[in-house]
Amino acid sequence: MIKKLIKNFSIITAPIFILVLIGVYNNSQADELSIKNRMKDTTSYVMNDVQNADSIDCYTSLINSKELTTLHKEKRKNIEVYPGGISIGVKINNKGALVVGYSDISTYDGLSESPGKIAGIELGDIIEEVNGENIETCSDLISKVKSCRNDELTVKILRGNSEITKKVPLIKEDNEYKIGLWVRDSTAGIGTLTFYDKDSKTFGALGHPITDGDTNVSFNIKSGTLLRSSILSIKKGERGNPGEIKGLFINENESIGTIEKNTSSGIYGDGLTELINPNFNKAMTVAYRDEIKEGHAQIITTVEDDGAKAYDIEILKLLPQDEPGSKSMIIKIVDPVLLEKTGGIVQGMSGSPIIQNGKIIGAVTHVLINKPDVGYGIYIEWMLQDAGVIK
């Protein structure tokens, strides 16, 4: 029955972390570099609006729970962490200027193609240096372009793990030099805390990386802040139209944590206060991969003003993984209260901890676009490894 059900699932998923762009430039600055301004007053957008998932069909005949590998039992430690489930605000600044689009330049002779594109700069490249000087923000890049006395820039970019140098010609538009690139250096949004380790004061959240919505490139964090957030409303998920939690930061000047890492399994950092869920304030034992079973489980998440609650789910399949990844298990929401409120898994639930037999086993990460009550979760083991809690 489960095999038949899985074959009918959509193979399109969306990460469930809501992001809004932070506006840090005035219009004149944006015009100087053709920086893309996508910010609207209260509109949020989803990073990785839609991405192709691995075909679920290929797993149905291959998976057997006993085949899952894990740490040697003699090396295991009995680890306890506090479950999250509380809504959090996230603000991050990228290292350098991330290229997210091209802009053609209008000259007296007509329309000219983007100089940056002609020079070989690609979407997803991160501009690190211009003429030998570091670029930390988009404002730095604007300043370098404005102050250039030549008709060419020497630009060092980071593409994947490789550093590349390009010569970029400058073209004048309205008596100002431009390079025809749209860039971004920061983003912000709403997600869910997964765990807090009181001994190391380390937290983990989201269960998947924060990536740019236009280029799908993971943000290379220069600095990041964890904030308290409040839920304003919930858009219920429907087939082909994922729902979302709409929220706001309670106080942007009061950080509750610093974000240090953005990895394939989530975001991690140090709590500046004890990040303990008041509704679930007892530490839980961590379950390793081979302890997890298909069947009944619960998620802890916040969809009401009175805080986090536990809701029933079913683990439909455990997927074999030899390295960290955000799609470790297929889960289905079965709790009638949560289904009535949200329609299933909605954007903003990323990081909601998954609990089974009193142990924390993972976190919610994705929703299937055409079946909003079904999605993916990640094994908690992967998150704790990236956080440094499991050595």
Coordinates of C-alpha atoms in Angstrom, one line a residue:
M1 CA 0.0 0.0 0.0
I2 CA 2.8 2.4 1.0
K3 CA 4.7 1.5 -2.2
K4 CA 1.7 2.3 -4.3
L5 CA 1.1 5.6 -2.5
I6 CA 4.7 6.7 -2.8
K7 CA 4.7 6.1 -6.6
N8 CA 1.9 8.6 -6.9
F9 CA 3.7 11.4 -5.0
S10 CA 4.9 14.5 -6.9
I11 CA 8.6 14.6 -7.3
I12 CA 8.7 18.4 -6.9
T13 CA 9.6 19.7 -3.4
A14 CA 10.2 23.1 -1.8
P15 CA 12.4 23.8 1.3
I16 CA 10.1 25.3 4.0
F17 CA 12.0 28.3 5.2
I18 CA 10.5 31.7 4.4
L19 CA 12.8 34.5 3.4
V20 CA 12.5 38.2 2.7
L21 CA 15.2 40.4 1.2
I22 CA 16.7 43.0 3.5
G23 CA 16.6 46.4 1.8
V24 CA 19.9 48.2 2.5
Y25 CA 20.3 50.5 -0.5
N26 CA 18.6 53.6 -1.7
N27 CA 17.3 53.9 -5.2
S28 CA 20.3 55.9 -6.5
Q29 CA 22.7 53.2 -5.2
A30 CA 20.7 50.5 -6.9
D31 CA 20.7 52.4 -10.2
E32 CA 24.4 52.8 -10.1
L33 CA 25.1 49.0 -10.2
S34 CA 21.7 47.8 -11.5
I35 CA 21.2 46.0 -8.2
K36 CA 18.0 43.9 -8.2
N37 CA 15.5 45.3 -5.7
R38 CA 12.9 42.6 -5.0
M39 CA 11.7 43.7 -1.6
K40 CA 8.1 44.5 -1.0
D41 CA 6.7 45.9 2.2
T42 CA 5.3 42.7 3.7
T43 CA 6.0 40.2 1.0
S44 CA 8.2 37.2 1.7
Y45 CA 9.7 34.8 -0.9
V46 CA 10.8 31.3 -0.6
M47 CA 14.5 30.5 -1.1
N48 CA 14.6 27.7 -3.7
D49 CA 11.0 28.4 -4.7
V50 CA 10.8 25.0 -6.4
Q51 CA 13.5 22.4 -6.8
N52 CA 13.6 18.9 -8.4
A53 CA 13.6 16.2 -5.8
D54 CA 15.2 12.8 -6.3
S55 CA 12.7 10.3 -7.7
I56 CA 11.0 8.6 -4.8
D57 CA 10.2 5.6 -6.9
C58 CA 13.8 4.4 -7.1
Y59 CA 13.9 4.0 -3.3
T60 CA 10.7 1.9 -2.9
S61 CA 12.4 -1.4 -3.7
L62 CA 15.8 -0.7 -2.2
I63 CA 15.1 0.5 1.3
N64 CA 15.3 -1.8 4.3
S65 CA 15.7 -0.3 7.8
K66 CA 18.3 -2.9 8.8
E67 CA 20.5 -1.7 5.9
L68 CA 20.9 1.7 7.4
T69 CA 24.5 2.4 8.5
T70 CA 25.4 4.4 11.6
L71 CA 28.2 5.0 14.0
H72 CA 29.8 2.0 15.6
K73 CA 27.8 1.4 18.8
E74 CA 30.9 1.1 20.9
K75 CA 31.8 4.7 19.9
R76 CA 28.4 6.2 20.6
K77 CA 27.6 8.5 23.4
N78 CA 24.3 8.9 25.1
I79 CA 23.5 12.4 24.0
E80 CA 20.7 14.6 25.2
V81 CA 19.6 17.9 23.7
Y82 CA 16.6 20.2 24.2
P83 CA 14.0 20.0 21.4
G84 CA 13.2 23.2 19.6
G85 CA 9.9 23.7 17.8
I86 CA 9.8 27.5 18.4
S87 CA 9.6 30.0 15.6
I88 CA 12.8 31.9 15.0
G89 CA 13.9 34.8 12.9
V90 CA 17.1 34.6 10.8
K91 CA 19.3 37.4 9.4
I92 CA 22.5 36.6 7.6
N93 CA 25.1 38.6 5.7
N94 CA 27.0 37.0 2.9
K95 CA 30.8 37.2 2.3
G96 CA 31.2 39.3 -0.7
A97 CA 28.5 40.2 -3.3
L98 CA 26.5 37.3 -4.8
V99 CA 25.7 37.8 -8.5
V100 CA 22.0 37.0 -9.0
G101 CA 21.2 38.6 -12.4
Y102 CA 22.3 40.6 -15.4
S103 CA 21.3 44.0 -16.6
D104 CA 21.8 45.4 -20.1
I105 CA 23.2 48.9 -20.2
S106 CA 21.6 51.7 -22.3
T107 CA 24.2 53.8 -24.0
Y108 CA 24.1 56.7 -26.5
D109 CA 24.7 54.1 -29.3
G110 CA 21.9 51.8 -28.2
L111 CA 21.5 48.9 -25.9
S112 CA 24.7 47.1 -24.8
E113 CA 24.8 43.6 -23.2
S114 CA 25.8 43.3 -19.6
P115 CA 29.6 43.9 -19.4
G116 CA 29.8 41.5 -16.5
K117 CA 28.2 38.7 -18.5
I118 CA 30.5 39.4 -21.5
A119 CA 33.5 39.1 -19.2
G120 CA 32.4 35.6 -18.1
I121 CA 30.9 36.3 -14.7
E122 CA 28.2 33.8 -14.0
L123 CA 25.1 33.8 -11.9
G124 CA 26.0 32.4 -8.5
D125 CA 29.5 33.8 -8.6
I126 CA 30.6 35.7 -5.4
I127 CA 32.6 38.9 -6.1
E128 CA 35.4 38.9 -3.5
E129 CA 37.8 41.6 -4.7
V130 CA 37.9 44.5 -7.2
N131 CA 41.3 45.8 -8.3
G132 CA 42.9 44.0 -5.4
E133 CA 40.6 45.4 -2.7
N134 CA 38.2 43.3 -0.6
I135 CA 34.5 43.4 -1.3
E136 CA 32.5 42.7 1.8
T137 CA 29.1 44.2 0.8
C138 CA 27.2 45.4 -2.3
S139 CA 27.9 49.0 -1.1
D140 CA 31.7 48.2 -1.4
L141 CA 31.2 47.1 -5.0
I142 CA 29.2 50.2 -5.9
S143 CA 31.9 52.4 -4.4
K144 CA 34.6 50.6 -6.4
V145 CA 32.7 51.0 -9.7
K146 CA 32.0 54.7 -9.0
S147 CA 35.6 55.5 -8.1
C148 CA 37.3 53.6 -10.9
R149 CA 39.4 55.8 -13.2
N150 CA 40.0 53.2 -15.9
D151 CA 37.6 51.6 -18.3
E152 CA 38.2 48.1 -16.9
L153 CA 38.0 46.4 -13.5
T154 CA 40.0 43.4 -12.3
V155 CA 37.5 41.2 -10.4
K156 CA 38.2 38.2 -8.3
I157 CA 35.3 35.8 -7.9
L158 CA 34.5 32.7 -6.0
R159 CA 32.8 30.0 -8.1
G160 CA 32.1 26.9 -6.1
N161 CA 35.4 26.2 -4.4
S162 CA 37.6 27.9 -7.1
E163 CA 38.8 31.5 -7.2
I164 CA 38.8 33.1 -10.7
T165 CA 40.0 36.5 -11.9
K166 CA 38.1 38.3 -14.7
K167 CA 38.7 41.5 -16.5
V168 CA 35.4 43.4 -16.7
P169 CA 34.9 46.4 -19.0
L170 CA 33.0 49.4 -17.7
I171 CA 30.3 51.1 -19.8
K172 CA 28.8 54.5 -19.1
E173 CA 25.1 55.0 -18.7
D174 CA 23.8 58.4 -17.7
N175 CA 27.4 59.5 -17.3
E176 CA 28.1 56.8 -14.7
Y177 CA 30.1 53.6 -15.1
K178 CA 28.2 50.3 -14.7
I179 CA 29.0 46.6 -15.0
G180 CA 25.5 45.3 -15.6
L181 CA 25.2 43.0 -12.6
W182 CA 22.4 42.5 -10.0
V183 CA 24.0 41.5 -6.7
R184 CA 22.9 40.5 -3.2
D185 CA 24.8 40.4 0.2
S186 CA 22.1 39.6 2.8
T187 CA 18.8 37.9 3.4
A188 CA 16.4 37.2 6.3
G189 CA 13.4 35.0 7.1
I190 CA 11.4 32.8 9.4
G191 CA 12.2 29.2 10.3
T192 CA 12.0 26.7 13.3
L193 CA 14.6 25.8 15.9
T194 CA 15.5 22.1 15.9
F195 CA 17.6 21.6 19.1
Y196 CA 19.7 23.3 21.7
D197 CA 22.7 21.7 23.5
K198 CA 23.0 23.3 26.9
D199 CA 26.5 22.0 27.6
S200 CA 28.1 23.6 24.5
K201 CA 25.4 26.4 24.1
T202 CA 25.1 25.2 20.5
F203 CA 21.8 25.4 18.5
G204 CA 20.7 23.9 15.2
A205 CA 17.8 24.9 12.9
L206 CA 16.1 24.4 9.5
G207 CA 17.6 21.1 8.5
H208 CA 18.7 22.3 5.1
P209 CA 21.0 25.1 3.9
I210 CA 19.9 28.7 3.3
T211 CA 20.3 29.3 -0.4
D212 CA 19.7 32.2 -2.7
G213 CA 16.3 32.0 -4.4
D214 CA 17.6 33.1 -7.8
T215 CA 20.8 31.1 -8.1
N216 CA 20.3 28.2 -5.7
V217 CA 23.8 29.0 -4.3
S218 CA 24.3 28.5 -0.6
F219 CA 25.0 31.7 1.3
N220 CA 28.6 31.9 2.5
I221 CA 28.0 33.4 5.9
K222 CA 30.0 36.4 7.1
S223 CA 27.8 37.0 10.0
G224 CA 24.3 35.9 11.1
T225 CA 21.8 36.6 13.9
L226 CA 19.1 34.5 15.5
L227 CA 16.0 36.5 16.6
R228 CA 12.7 35.9 18.3
S229 CA 9.8 35.9 16.0
S230 CA 6.0 36.0 16.2
I231 CA 3.5 34.4 13.9
L232 CA 1.1 36.8 12.2
S233 CA -1.0 34.4 10.1
I234 CA -0.9 31.0 8.3
K235 CA -1.7 30.4 4.6
K236 CA -3.1 26.9 4.4
G237 CA -1.3 24.6 1.9
E238 CA -3.1 23.2 -1.1
R239 CA -2.2 20.9 -4.0
G240 CA 0.3 22.8 -6.2
N241 CA 0.4 25.8 -3.9
P242 CA 2.4 25.3 -0.7
G243 CA 1.2 27.1 2.4
E244 CA 3.3 29.4 4.6
I245 CA 3.7 30.9 8.0
K246 CA 3.8 34.6 8.0
G247 CA 5.7 36.2 10.8
L248 CA 7.8 39.1 12.0
F249 CA 10.9 39.7 14.1
I250 CA 9.9 40.7 17.7
N251 CA 13.0 42.9 18.3
E252 CA 15.7 43.1 15.7
N253 CA 18.1 44.7 18.2
E254 CA 17.8 41.8 20.6
S255 CA 19.8 38.8 19.3
I256 CA 19.3 35.4 20.9
G257 CA 22.1 33.7 19.0
T258 CA 24.9 34.1 16.5
I259 CA 24.8 32.0 13.3
E260 CA 28.3 30.6 12.5
K261 CA 27.7 27.9 9.9
N262 CA 25.4 27.2 6.9
T263 CA 25.7 23.6 5.8
S264 CA 23.8 21.0 3.8
S265 CA 22.0 20.0 6.9
G266 CA 21.1 23.3 8.4
I267 CA 22.3 26.4 10.2
Y268 CA 24.3 26.3 13.5
G269 CA 25.7 28.7 16.0
D270 CA 25.9 29.8 19.6
G271 CA 23.0 30.7 21.8
L272 CA 23.3 34.0 23.6
T273 CA 20.6 32.8 26.0
E274 CA 19.2 29.4 26.9
L275 CA 17.1 28.4 23.8
I276 CA 14.8 26.1 25.7
N277 CA 11.2 25.6 24.5
P278 CA 9.0 26.4 27.6
N279 CA 6.4 23.9 26.5
F280 CA 9.0 21.1 26.1
N281 CA 11.6 22.0 28.7
K282 CA 13.1 18.6 29.3
A283 CA 16.2 17.3 27.5
M284 CA 15.6 14.4 25.1
T285 CA 17.9 11.5 24.2
V286 CA 19.1 11.5 20.6
A287 CA 18.2 8.5 18.5
Y288 CA 20.7 7.3 15.9
R289 CA 19.7 6.3 12.4
D290 CA 19.4 2.5 13.1
E291 CA 17.1 3.2 16.1
I292 CA 14.5 5.0 14.0
K293 CA 11.5 3.0 12.8
E294 CA 8.9 3.5 10.1
G295 CA 5.5 4.3 11.6
H296 CA 4.1 6.7 14.2
A297 CA 6.1 9.7 15.3
Q298 CA 5.4 13.4 16.2
I299 CA 6.7 16.8 15.2
I300 CA 7.0 19.8 17.6
T301 CA 6.1 23.0 15.8
T302 CA 4.5 26.4 16.5
V303 CA 1.4 27.4 14.6
E304 CA -0.5 29.1 17.4
D305 CA 0.1 32.0 19.7
D306 CA 0.2 29.8 22.8
G307 CA 3.5 28.2 21.6
A308 CA 4.8 24.9 20.3
K309 CA 2.7 21.7 20.4
A310 CA 3.3 18.1 19.4
Y311 CA 1.4 16.8 16.3
D312 CA 1.1 13.2 14.9
I313 CA 2.9 12.1 11.8
E314 CA 3.7 8.8 10.0
I315 CA 7.2 8.0 8.8
L316 CA 6.5 6.3 5.5
K317 CA 10.1 5.5 4.5
L318 CA 13.6 5.7 5.9
L319 CA 16.0 6.5 3.1
P320 CA 19.6 5.2 3.1
Q321 CA 22.3 7.9 3.3
D322 CA 26.1 7.6 3.8
E323 CA 26.6 11.3 4.2
P324 CA 24.6 14.3 5.4
G325 CA 21.6 15.3 3.3
S326 CA 18.3 17.0 4.0
K327 CA 16.1 14.2 2.6
S328 CA 16.5 11.3 5.0
M329 CA 13.0 10.1 5.5
I330 CA 9.5 10.6 3.9
I331 CA 6.9 11.8 6.4
K332 CA 3.2 12.4 6.3
I333 CA 1.1 14.7 8.6
V334 CA -1.8 12.7 10.0
D335 CA -2.8 15.0 12.9
P336 CA -6.4 16.3 12.2
V337 CA -5.8 19.5 14.2
L338 CA -2.6 20.4 12.2
L339 CA -4.2 19.4 8.9
E340 CA -7.1 21.7 9.6
K341 CA -4.8 24.6 10.5
T342 CA -2.1 24.3 7.9
G343 CA -3.1 21.7 5.3
G344 CA 0.0 19.8 6.2
I345 CA 3.7 20.9 6.0
V346 CA 4.0 24.6 5.3
Q347 CA 6.9 27.0 4.6
G348 CA 8.3 28.2 7.8
M349 CA 8.2 24.8 9.5
S350 CA 11.8 23.9 8.4
G351 CA 13.6 22.6 11.4
S352 CA 10.6 21.4 13.4
P353 CA 12.0 18.5 15.5
I354 CA 10.7 14.9 14.8
I355 CA 10.1 12.8 18.0
Q356 CA 9.7 9.0 18.2
N357 CA 9.4 7.0 21.4
G358 CA 10.4 9.9 23.5
K359 CA 13.7 10.5 21.5
I360 CA 14.6 13.3 19.1
I361 CA 15.2 11.6 15.7
G362 CA 15.3 14.4 13.1
A363 CA 13.7 17.5 11.7
V364 CA 11.2 18.5 9.0
T365 CA 12.9 20.0 5.9
H366 CA 10.7 19.9 2.7
V367 CA 7.1 19.7 1.5
L368 CA 5.9 18.0 -1.7
I369 CA 4.4 20.7 -3.9
N370 CA 1.5 18.6 -5.1
K371 CA 0.8 16.7 -1.8
P372 CA 1.2 19.2 1.1
D373 CA 0.6 16.7 3.8
V374 CA 3.8 14.8 2.7
G375 CA 7.4 15.9 2.8
Y376 CA 10.9 15.1 3.9
G377 CA 12.8 15.0 7.1
I378 CA 16.5 14.8 8.0
Y379 CA 18.2 12.5 10.5
I380 CA 19.2 14.4 13.7
E381 CA 22.5 12.6 13.6
W382 CA 23.5 14.6 10.5
M383 CA 22.6 17.9 12.2
L384 CA 24.5 17.0 15.4
Q385 CA 27.6 16.1 13.4
D386 CA 27.6 19.4 11.6
A387 CA 27.0 21.3 14.8
G388 CA 30.0 19.6 16.5
V389 CA 27.9 17.9 19.2
I390 CA 28.7 14.5 17.8
K391 CA 32.5 14.4 17.1

